[in-house]
Short mmCIF file of C-alpha atoms in Angstrom, two decimals:
data_model
loop_
_atom_site.label_atom_id
_atom_site.label_comp_id
_atom_site.label_asym_id
_atom_site.label_seq_id
_atom_site.Cartn_x
_atom_site.Cartn_y
_atom_site.Cartn_z
CA MET A 1 0.02 -0.12 0.02
CA LEU A 2 1.34 3.43 -0.50
CA GLU A 3 0.80 6.94 0.77
CA PRO A 4 0.01 9.89 -1.40
CA ASP A 5 3.42 10.92 -1.97
CA GLY A 6 4.07 7.43 -3.60
CA ARG A 7 5.88 5.89 -0.46
CA PRO A 8 4.69 2.20 0.81
CA SER A 9 3.00 2.31 4.22
CA LEU A 10 3.40 -0.49 6.74
CA ARG A 11 0.12 0.77 8.50
CA ARG A 12 -1.87 0.24 5.57
CA ARG A 13 -0.33 -3.05 4.42
CA LEU A 14 -1.00 -4.04 7.92
CA LEU A 15 -4.69 -3.06 7.83
CA SER A 16 -5.06 -4.32 4.30
CA SER A 17 -3.76 -7.64 5.20
CA LEU A 18 -6.15 -7.94 8.23
CA LEU A 19 -9.29 -6.44 6.49
CA VAL A 20 -9.34 -9.23 3.64
CA PRO A 21 -9.17 -12.23 6.07
CA LEU A 22 -12.00 -10.57 8.31
CA MET A 23 -14.17 -10.11 5.19
CA LEU A 24 -13.70 -13.98 4.28
CA LEU A 25 -14.36 -14.56 8.10
CA LEU A 26 -17.77 -12.83 7.71
CA VAL A 27 -18.38 -15.04 4.63
CA VAL A 28 -17.49 -18.15 6.35
CA GLU A 29 -19.26 -17.07 9.55
CA SER A 30 -22.49 -16.17 7.05
CA LEU A 31 -22.25 -19.74 5.59
CA ILE A 32 -22.01 -21.40 9.11
CA THR A 33 -24.90 -19.27 10.53
CA TYR A 34 -26.92 -20.37 7.19
CA GLY A 35 -26.16 -23.92 7.65
CA GLY A 36 -27.11 -23.84 11.26
CA ALA A 37 -30.38 -21.90 10.69
CA LEU A 38 -31.54 -24.60 7.89
CA ILE A 39 -30.92 -27.29 10.29
CA TYR A 40 -32.70 -25.40 13.07
CA SER A 41 -35.59 -25.05 10.45
CA ASN A 42 -35.35 -28.54 9.29
CA HIS A 43 -36.01 -29.40 13.03
CA VAL A 44 -38.88 -27.57 13.68
CA HIS A 45 -40.68 -28.09 10.51
CA ASP A 46 -40.05 -32.04 10.49
CA ARG A 47 -41.60 -31.95 14.07
CA ASP A 48 -44.65 -30.02 12.78
CA LEU A 49 -45.04 -32.12 9.89
CA GLY A 50 -45.05 -35.54 11.87
CA ASP A 51 -47.39 -33.56 14.20
CA ASP A 52 -49.59 -33.22 11.40
CA ALA A 53 -49.06 -36.77 10.12
CA MET A 54 -50.21 -37.78 13.73
CA THR A 55 -53.24 -35.19 13.90
CA LEU A 56 -54.77 -36.93 10.61
CA ALA A 57 -54.07 -40.33 11.41
CA GLN A 58 -55.89 -39.96 14.74
CA MET A 59 -58.72 -38.21 12.91
CA LEU A 60 -59.21 -40.88 10.57
CA SER A 61 -58.81 -43.56 13.26
CA GLN A 62 -61.18 -42.06 15.69
CA GLU A 63 -64.09 -41.02 13.55
CA ASP A 64 -64.48 -43.83 11.32
CA LEU A 65 -64.01 -41.99 7.94
CA GLY A 66 -63.14 -45.09 6.04
CA GLY A 67 -60.24 -42.84 4.48
CA GLN A 68 -62.70 -40.29 3.21
CA ILE A 69 -61.67 -36.31 3.30
CA SER A 70 -63.86 -33.88 3.06
CA PRO A 71 -63.40 -30.93 0.57
CA GLN A 72 -62.70 -28.52 3.33
CA ALA A 73 -60.57 -30.70 5.16
CA ARG A 74 -58.63 -31.44 1.74
CA PHE A 75 -58.16 -27.67 1.40
CA LEU A 76 -56.68 -27.14 4.83
CA LEU A 77 -54.36 -30.01 4.31
CA GLU A 78 -52.79 -28.76 1.09
CA TYR A 79 -52.85 -25.10 1.96
CA ALA A 80 -49.54 -23.40 2.36
CA PRO A 81 -48.80 -19.43 2.32
CA GLU A 82 -46.16 -20.08 -0.04
CA GLY A 83 -45.94 -23.23 -2.21
CA HIS A 84 -48.35 -26.34 -1.70
CA ASN A 85 -48.52 -29.15 0.54
CA TYR A 86 -49.50 -32.71 -0.24
CA PHE A 87 -50.94 -35.64 1.49
CA ASN A 88 -51.74 -39.41 0.74
CA VAL A 89 -54.28 -41.80 2.44
CA SER A 90 -53.99 -45.39 1.33
CA SER A 91 -55.20 -48.91 2.38
CA GLN A 92 -53.08 -51.99 2.11
CA LYS A 93 -56.14 -53.53 0.43
CA HIS A 94 -57.63 -50.98 -1.57
CA GLY A 95 -54.68 -48.66 -2.69
CA LEU A 96 -55.21 -44.85 -2.55
CA LEU A 97 -57.90 -43.55 -0.78
CA ALA A 98 -57.63 -39.85 -0.76
CA GLY A 99 -54.99 -37.27 -1.34
CA SER A 100 -51.93 -37.33 -4.25
CA ALA A 101 -51.37 -40.52 -6.07
CA GLU A 102 -47.96 -38.85 -7.15
CA LEU A 103 -46.88 -38.98 -3.09
CA GLN A 104 -45.36 -42.30 -2.64
CA PRO A 105 -45.38 -43.37 1.44
CA ALA A 106 -42.24 -44.55 2.94
CA PRO A 107 -41.44 -48.37 2.45
CA LEU A 108 -42.73 -50.82 4.89
CA SER A 109 -39.16 -51.48 5.83
CA ALA A 110 -38.53 -47.98 7.14
CA ALA A 111 -41.99 -47.36 9.16
CA ASN A 112 -41.64 -47.29 12.77
CA SER A 113 -43.12 -50.09 14.51
CA ASP A 114 -44.01 -48.01 17.76
CA GLY A 115 -46.70 -45.85 15.61
CA GLU A 116 -44.24 -42.79 15.60
CA PRO A 117 -44.32 -40.93 12.18
CA THR A 118 -41.44 -41.85 9.76
CA LEU A 119 -39.74 -38.48 8.20
CA TYR A 120 -38.09 -38.76 5.08
CA SER A 121 -37.36 -36.89 1.95
CA THR A 122 -38.96 -37.68 -1.48
CA SER A 123 -39.83 -35.72 -4.57
CA LEU A 124 -42.68 -35.77 -7.07
CA TYR A 125 -43.28 -34.03 -10.71
CA THR A 126 -46.13 -31.42 -10.80
CA PRO A 127 -48.41 -31.26 -13.75
CA LYS A 128 -45.82 -28.53 -15.84
CA GLN A 129 -43.25 -31.83 -15.27
CA LYS A 130 -41.08 -29.79 -13.03
CA ARG A 131 -39.63 -32.01 -10.17
CA ARG A 132 -40.35 -30.62 -6.67
CA GLU A 133 -38.36 -31.74 -3.55
CA LEU A 134 -40.35 -32.65 -0.56
CA ARG A 135 -40.20 -33.58 2.81
CA ALA A 136 -42.86 -36.28 4.29
CA ALA A 137 -44.14 -38.14 7.28
CA THR A 138 -45.93 -41.60 6.92
CA VAL A 139 -47.73 -42.99 9.94
CA ARG A 140 -49.61 -46.34 9.55
CA ILE A 141 -52.90 -47.20 11.63
CA PRO A 142 -55.36 -49.94 11.40
CA ASN A 143 -58.49 -49.79 9.37
CA LEU A 144 -61.35 -49.74 11.61
CA GLN A 145 -63.81 -50.82 8.97
CA ASP A 146 -61.52 -53.73 8.19
CA PRO A 147 -59.50 -55.15 11.29
CA SER A 148 -57.28 -57.19 8.57
CA ASP A 149 -56.45 -53.83 6.61
CA GLN A 150 -54.36 -51.27 7.30
CA LEU A 151 -54.03 -47.23 6.09
CA THR A 152 -51.03 -45.11 5.75
CA VAL A 153 -51.23 -41.39 6.26
CA THR A 154 -48.56 -39.44 4.58
CA MET A 155 -48.15 -35.83 4.78
CA ALA A 156 -45.46 -33.83 2.77
CA GLU A 157 -44.52 -30.19 2.18
CA THR A 158 -41.93 -28.40 0.21
CA LEU A 159 -38.54 -26.96 1.13
CA HIS A 160 -39.46 -23.42 0.21
CA ASP A 161 -40.78 -22.62 4.18
CA ARG A 162 -37.48 -24.17 5.73
CA HIS A 163 -35.06 -22.24 3.49
CA GLN A 164 -37.14 -18.94 3.90
CA ARG A 165 -36.93 -19.10 7.58
CA ALA A 166 -33.20 -19.92 7.31
CA ARG A 167 -32.70 -16.71 5.32
CA GLU A 168 -34.55 -14.78 7.88
CA ILE A 169 -32.27 -15.84 10.73
CA LEU A 170 -29.19 -15.08 8.38
CA LEU A 171 -30.55 -11.74 7.70
CA LEU A 172 -30.94 -11.00 11.24
CA SER A 173 -27.66 -12.20 12.21
CA ILE A 174 -25.35 -10.35 9.32
CA PRO A 175 -25.48 -7.03 11.05
CA ALA A 176 -24.64 -8.37 14.04
CA GLN A 177 -21.73 -10.18 12.76
CA ALA A 178 -20.72 -7.27 10.72
CA MET A 179 -20.76 -4.97 13.50
CA LEU A 180 -18.89 -7.39 15.31
CA ILE A 181 -16.23 -7.64 12.31
CA ALA A 182 -16.30 -3.52 11.97
CA SER A 183 -15.55 -3.52 15.83
CA VAL A 184 -12.64 -5.68 15.61
CA PHE A 185 -11.36 -3.85 12.73
CA LEU A 186 -11.43 -0.68 14.57
CA LEU A 187 -9.61 -2.36 17.47
CA VAL A 188 -7.04 -3.65 15.11
CA PHE A 189 -6.65 -0.18 13.70
CA TYR A 190 -6.07 1.56 17.21
CA GLY A 191 -3.61 -1.27 18.08
CA VAL A 192 -1.41 -1.04 15.03
CA ARG A 193 -1.87 2.81 15.48
CA VAL A 194 -0.53 2.50 19.13
CA GLY A 195 2.06 -0.45 18.49
CA LEU A 196 3.86 1.80 15.67
CA ARG A 197 4.02 4.57 18.21
CA GLN A 198 6.68 2.48 20.15
CA LEU A 199 9.02 3.44 17.41
CA ASP A 200 8.79 6.96 18.13
CA PRO A 201 11.61 6.91 20.81
CA LEU A 202 13.85 5.10 18.58
CA THR A 203 12.94 7.34 15.69
CA ALA A 204 13.41 10.44 17.85
CA ARG A 205 16.74 9.06 19.23
CA LEU A 206 18.14 8.41 15.53
CA GLY A 207 17.01 12.07 14.43
CA ALA A 208 18.93 13.74 17.10
CA ARG A 209 22.23 12.11 16.09
CA GLU A 210 24.38 14.13 13.54
CA HIS A 211 27.49 12.58 12.83
CA ASP A 212 27.13 9.71 15.48
CA LEU A 213 27.66 6.39 14.09
CA ALA A 214 27.70 4.27 17.21
CA PRO A 215 25.49 1.42 17.52
CA ILE A 216 21.95 1.80 17.99
CA GLY A 217 21.37 -1.19 20.90
CA ASP A 218 18.57 -3.15 21.76
CA ALA A 219 17.40 -0.95 25.10
CA ASP A 220 13.97 0.62 23.25
CA VAL A 221 13.97 -1.76 20.09
CA PRO A 222 10.66 -3.93 19.67
CA VAL A 223 11.83 -7.53 18.84
CA GLU A 224 10.01 -7.39 15.67
CA ILE A 225 12.32 -4.87 14.27
CA LEU A 226 15.62 -6.29 15.97
CA PRO A 227 16.91 -7.79 12.67
CA LEU A 228 16.62 -4.42 11.06
CA THR A 229 18.32 -2.25 13.82
CA ARG A 230 21.30 -4.94 14.14
CA THR A 231 21.61 -4.78 10.10
CA ILE A 232 21.69 -0.78 10.34
CA ASP A 233 24.23 -1.30 13.30
CA GLY A 234 26.40 -3.53 10.99
CA LEU A 235 26.10 -0.87 8.29
CA PHE A 236 27.20 1.62 10.95
CA ALA A 237 30.01 -0.47 11.84
CA ARG A 238 31.44 -0.80 8.37
CA GLN A 239 30.87 2.92 7.92
CA ARG A 240 33.14 3.41 11.09
CA GLY A 241 35.76 1.34 9.74
CA MET A 242 35.70 3.10 6.12
CA LEU A 243 35.80 6.45 8.00
CA ALA A 244 38.82 5.29 10.38
CA LEU A 245 40.26 3.96 7.27
CA GLN A 246 39.88 7.45 5.65
CA ASP A 247 41.37 9.18 8.91
CA ARG A 248 44.17 6.88 9.23
CA PHE A 249 44.88 7.62 5.44
CA ILE A 250 45.01 11.11 5.82
CA ALA A 251 46.91 10.98 8.82
CA ASP A 252 49.54 8.79 7.41
CA ALA A 253 49.53 10.77 4.34
CA ALA A 254 50.29 13.95 6.19
CA HIS A 255 52.98 12.26 8.00
CA GLN A 256 54.62 10.71 5.35
CA LEU A 257 54.66 13.56 2.80
CA LYS A 258 55.74 16.52 5.16
CA THR A 259 59.17 15.56 4.92
CA PRO A 260 59.43 15.60 1.15
CA LEU A 261 57.29 18.53 0.69
CA ALA A 262 59.19 20.43 2.94
CA GLY A 263 62.33 19.27 0.92
CA LEU A 264 60.86 20.24 -2.40
CA ARG A 265 60.24 23.61 -0.84
CA VAL A 266 63.70 24.27 0.60
CA HIS A 267 65.31 23.41 -3.03
CA VAL A 268 63.34 25.50 -4.69
CA GLU A 269 63.84 28.25 -2.73
CA ARG A 270 67.43 27.24 -2.92
CA ALA A 271 67.46 27.64 -6.74
CA GLN A 272 65.56 30.95 -6.56
CA ILE A 273 68.20 32.52 -4.05
CA ASP A 274 70.94 31.44 -6.06
CA PRO A 275 70.16 30.53 -9.94
CA SER A 276 73.32 29.54 -10.91
CA LYS A 277 73.52 26.65 -13.42
CA GLU A 278 75.46 24.29 -10.70
CA THR A 279 72.93 25.44 -7.66
CA VAL A 280 69.82 24.91 -10.11
CA ALA A 281 70.99 21.22 -11.35
CA ASP A 282 71.70 20.16 -7.63
CA ALA A 283 68.36 21.31 -6.68
CA LEU A 284 66.62 19.77 -9.57
CA GLN A 285 68.48 16.42 -8.61
CA HIS A 286 67.16 16.58 -4.93
CA ILE A 287 63.68 17.53 -6.16
CA LEU A 288 63.64 14.47 -8.38
CA ARG A 289 64.69 12.35 -5.82
CA LEU A 290 62.12 13.89 -3.39
CA THR A 291 59.31 13.74 -6.08
CA GLN A 292 60.01 9.96 -6.82
CA ARG A 293 59.96 9.28 -2.54
CA ALA A 294 56.68 11.26 -2.47
CA SER A 295 55.14 9.20 -5.21
CA ARG A 296 56.15 5.87 -3.82
CA THR A 297 54.89 6.94 -0.51
CA SER A 298 51.63 7.98 -1.87
CA SER A 299 51.45 4.66 -3.93
CA GLN A 300 52.20 2.39 -0.75
CA LEU A 301 49.58 4.32 0.99
CA LEU A 302 46.92 3.86 -1.54
CA ALA A 303 47.92 0.04 -1.60
CA LEU A 304 47.99 -0.10 2.34
CA THR A 305 44.30 1.41 2.53
CA ARG A 306 43.08 -0.77 -0.47
CA ALA A 307 44.25 -3.91 1.49
CA GLN A 308 42.72 -2.70 4.57
CA SER A 309 39.42 -2.16 2.96
CA PRO A 310 36.39 -4.08 3.96
CA GLU A 311 34.91 -3.60 0.37
CA LEU A 312 37.91 -5.90 -0.91
CA SER A 313 36.58 -8.96 -0.57
CA GLU A 314 33.04 -8.48 -1.87
CA THR A 315 34.69 -6.76 -5.19
CA ALA A 316 37.28 -9.36 -5.60
CA PRO A 317 36.42 -12.49 -4.41
CA LEU A 318 38.75 -15.32 -3.68
CA CYS A 319 39.27 -18.29 -6.20
CA LEU A 320 41.33 -21.53 -6.79
CA LEU A 321 45.07 -20.19 -7.82
CA ASP A 322 47.86 -22.82 -8.40
CA LEU A 323 51.06 -21.03 -6.64
CA ALA A 324 53.35 -23.31 -8.48
CA GLN A 325 51.87 -21.74 -11.81
CA LEU A 326 50.96 -18.53 -10.55
CA ILE A 327 54.39 -17.23 -8.53
CA PRO A 328 56.98 -17.86 -11.64
CA GLU A 329 54.69 -16.08 -13.80
CA LEU A 330 54.19 -12.88 -11.35
CA LEU A 331 58.08 -13.26 -10.85
CA SER A 332 59.12 -13.11 -14.64
CA VAL A 333 57.93 -9.44 -14.93
CA ARG A 334 60.25 -8.58 -11.94
CA VAL A 335 63.45 -9.77 -13.58
CA HIS A 336 64.21 -6.43 -15.69
CA ASP A 337 64.12 -4.70 -12.39
CA ALA A 338 66.22 -7.28 -10.60
CA ILE A 339 68.84 -6.97 -13.47
CA ALA A 340 68.75 -3.38 -13.37
CA ALA A 341 69.34 -3.31 -9.34
CA GLY A 342 72.20 -6.01 -9.57
CA VAL A 343 70.35 -8.44 -7.66
CA ASP A 344 70.46 -12.23 -8.62
CA LEU A 345 66.65 -12.97 -8.47
CA GLY A 346 65.80 -16.74 -8.68
CA TYR A 347 62.92 -18.98 -7.72
CA GLU A 348 62.51 -22.91 -6.15
CA GLY A 349 59.10 -24.55 -6.43
CA PRO A 350 57.80 -27.90 -6.78
CA ALA A 351 56.71 -29.91 -9.93
CA GLY A 352 53.03 -30.46 -9.24
CA PRO A 353 50.39 -28.10 -8.60
CA LEU A 354 50.14 -26.31 -5.25
CA TRP A 355 46.22 -25.09 -4.85
CA ILE A 356 45.09 -22.02 -2.62
CA ASP A 357 41.96 -19.63 -2.63
CA GLY A 358 43.50 -16.48 -3.40
CA ASP A 359 43.15 -13.02 -5.30
CA ARG A 360 45.48 -12.79 -7.94
CA ILE A 361 46.07 -9.00 -7.77
CA SER A 362 46.36 -9.05 -4.21
CA LEU A 363 49.19 -11.74 -4.46
CA GLN A 364 50.99 -10.00 -6.95
CA GLU A 365 50.95 -6.77 -4.87
CA MET A 366 52.09 -9.05 -1.93
CA LEU A 367 54.84 -10.41 -4.08
CA ASP A 368 56.13 -7.13 -5.41
CA ASN A 369 56.31 -5.54 -1.89
CA LEU A 370 58.47 -8.77 -0.78
CA ILE A 371 60.97 -8.36 -3.67
CA ASP A 372 61.46 -4.83 -3.44
CA ASN A 373 61.96 -4.83 0.16
CA SER A 374 64.48 -7.45 -0.16
CA MET A 375 66.25 -5.63 -3.18
CA ARG A 376 66.27 -2.11 -1.45
CA TYR A 377 67.79 -3.49 2.07
CA ALA A 378 69.83 -6.54 0.63
CA GLY A 379 71.75 -4.40 -1.70
CA ARG A 380 73.67 -4.68 -5.08
CA LYS A 381 74.97 -8.37 -5.90
CA SER A 382 72.66 -9.79 -3.57
CA ILE A 383 70.81 -12.79 -4.02
CA VAL A 384 66.99 -12.63 -3.36
CA THR A 385 65.16 -16.32 -3.83
CA VAL A 386 61.51 -16.84 -4.02
CA GLY A 387 59.94 -20.26 -3.19
CA VAL A 388 56.93 -22.34 -3.03
CA SER A 389 56.51 -25.11 -0.71
CA VAL A 390 54.26 -27.25 1.59
CA GLN A 391 54.20 -26.74 5.15
CA SER A 392 52.64 -28.57 7.86
CA GLU A 393 50.09 -25.91 8.04
CA GLY A 394 49.60 -25.45 4.23
CA PRO A 395 51.27 -23.79 1.20
CA CYS A 396 53.76 -21.37 1.81
CA ILE A 397 55.38 -18.68 -0.34
CA SER A 398 58.88 -17.51 0.96
CA VAL A 399 61.29 -14.88 -0.21
CA GLU A 400 64.68 -14.75 1.12
CA ASP A 401 67.77 -12.73 0.86
CA ASN A 402 71.25 -12.64 1.77
CA GLY A 403 71.53 -9.17 2.80
CA PRO A 404 72.56 -7.84 6.31
CA GLY A 405 69.48 -9.19 8.14
CA VAL A 406 67.38 -7.74 10.93
CA PRO A 407 68.35 -8.12 14.64
CA PRO A 408 65.98 -10.76 16.27
CA ALA A 409 64.71 -8.15 18.55
CA PHE A 410 63.04 -6.38 16.11
CA LEU A 411 61.86 -8.99 13.85
CA GLU A 412 58.41 -9.32 15.36
CA ARG A 413 57.73 -5.76 14.52
CA LEU A 414 58.39 -5.96 10.92
CA GLY A 415 54.48 -5.78 9.80
CA GLU A 416 53.94 -2.56 11.56
CA ARG A 417 52.67 0.45 9.56
CA PHE A 418 55.95 2.93 9.37
CA PHE A 419 58.36 0.84 11.51
CA ARG A 420 61.93 0.87 10.09
CA VAL A 421 64.72 -1.05 12.06
CA PRO A 422 67.17 1.27 13.49
CA GLY A 423 70.43 2.02 11.73
CA ILE A 424 68.97 1.55 8.28
CA THR A 425 70.42 4.05 5.78
CA GLU A 426 68.00 3.01 2.90
CA GLU A 427 65.41 4.97 2.10
CA GLY A 428 62.13 3.31 2.66
CA THR A 429 58.15 4.38 4.01
CA GLY A 430 57.94 1.45 6.56
CA LEU A 431 54.73 0.48 4.85
CA GLY A 432 55.74 -2.34 2.26
CA LEU A 433 55.76 -5.31 4.78
CA ALA A 434 52.60 -3.70 6.55
CA ILE A 435 50.96 -4.03 3.11
CA VAL A 436 52.04 -7.73 3.06
CA GLN A 437 50.64 -8.18 6.27
CA ARG A 438 47.32 -6.85 5.63
CA ILE A 439 46.92 -9.25 2.35
CA ALA A 440 47.91 -12.14 4.20
CA GLU A 441 45.27 -11.45 6.49
CA ARG A 442 42.46 -11.01 4.02
CA HIS A 443 43.69 -14.65 2.71
CA ARG A 444 43.54 -15.98 6.53
CA ALA A 445 47.55 -16.51 6.03
CA THR A 446 49.99 -16.35 8.49
CA VAL A 447 53.32 -13.97 7.86
CA ARG A 448 56.51 -15.18 9.62
CA PHE A 449 59.64 -13.12 9.84
CA LEU A 450 62.78 -15.13 10.28
CA ASN A 451 66.32 -14.90 9.70
CA GLY A 452 67.50 -16.45 6.51
CA SER A 453 70.06 -19.46 6.28
CA THR A 454 72.39 -17.24 4.80
CA GLY A 455 72.19 -14.32 7.58
CA GLY A 456 69.45 -12.14 5.45
CA LEU A 457 66.02 -11.92 6.17
CA ARG A 458 63.46 -14.69 5.14
CA VAL A 459 59.96 -13.84 4.98
CA GLU A 460 57.41 -16.69 5.01
CA VAL A 461 53.68 -16.48 4.32
CA VAL A 462 51.87 -19.61 4.85
CA PHE A 463 48.26 -20.08 3.47
CA PRO A 464 45.27 -22.32 4.66
CA PRO A 465 44.50 -25.33 2.41
CA ALA A 466 42.17 -24.41 -0.47
CA ARG A 467 38.27 -24.61 0.47
CA THR A 468 37.39 -24.28 -3.16
CA SER A 469 35.78 -27.60 -4.37
CA LYS A 470 37.33 -28.35 -7.40
CA THR A 471 38.55 -31.83 -9.06
CA LEU A 472 42.25 -31.47 -9.86
CA GLY A 473 43.86 -33.79 -12.60
#
């Protein structure tokens, strides 16, 4: 149901969903009332019909009429205000004595032995060949003129009066039933209106909020709309997470870009003060280095934000990937970077497939950050080995270098944002391994920072076994 402005109305929908059943209930009640009234009317008319048959039989037995009925008595017996009554007096020996020959008495097998009238339904055809349904009563009495004979007295009437009485009772009851239904509907209308007012405190509480995304809670929330409010609380939680992620990104960007931007300003002012060729060239060299640093910082901040975003799992669902095939493909695009950096980049992996549930783009970003971290801090002429293996917990990707390594006291902090090992002179943002940590968490994987076998750093990312069902050949 819609309001005048076209919006759906919960109140109207509730009332309309109740009005139709109430109307159907009125129809059912009317049918039940008519059926009960017809049963009652049949009972009363059957009793009167049996009394009439007994009265006629007693009159014939006491006055010795020999089965003969006067015209006046015949008129009274057959008269009915609306319709027609029938009677039949017949002798066991002489057949029909008076009345309608079309009216058949009850069979002998159905007659009562105690002299009570026998009631039954029958029918006959009128002179216009119309079938007429009747209700009849039969009484059998001895013939006073001939003790060996027996008279059968039958009275019958049409069903018109019975149905007429039932309709009258129905018409008398319908107004009362309609008033009852209307009263119930008004009570329901009032109940719905009062019940919906229970939402007013919640509406007022939400309306008073401006930027508050705290959970609604269950204190004054009706049970029926708890699923709705809990869904809204879930939405609020996601929004709080997104806003927190946005605030963190802004704070991180301001923190990380502050130094290169300040350096850019210093070198621009320096070139303006001393426009000599040597000073300008040196300033431009520093500006280039600072812009490259700012560009890398902003790229890694965006990558970290994407890795932390809760919407990533919806836009890029995990699928079945073979690490033994994927990692060499991703590694091949970094060969030229490794050659330019003077790093020996190698790969070790199994011959057969090794399946995980993962996202190809995220895994590529994770591997790039691990390789960049090794090449930057291990230095030129270093060896970086990327491996794929199976450990007891599941499939594993490892990146190991033979650089100076990391003191054991700092290994556990390598996945923290902006953390850099003290004493490291190489430029960096401290975000590469944090990005690896976030991507691993999305894949339900575990990141381990270890000392390598040759003294450098070894990073292992252990994935859970693939849950995607697929037949592997």
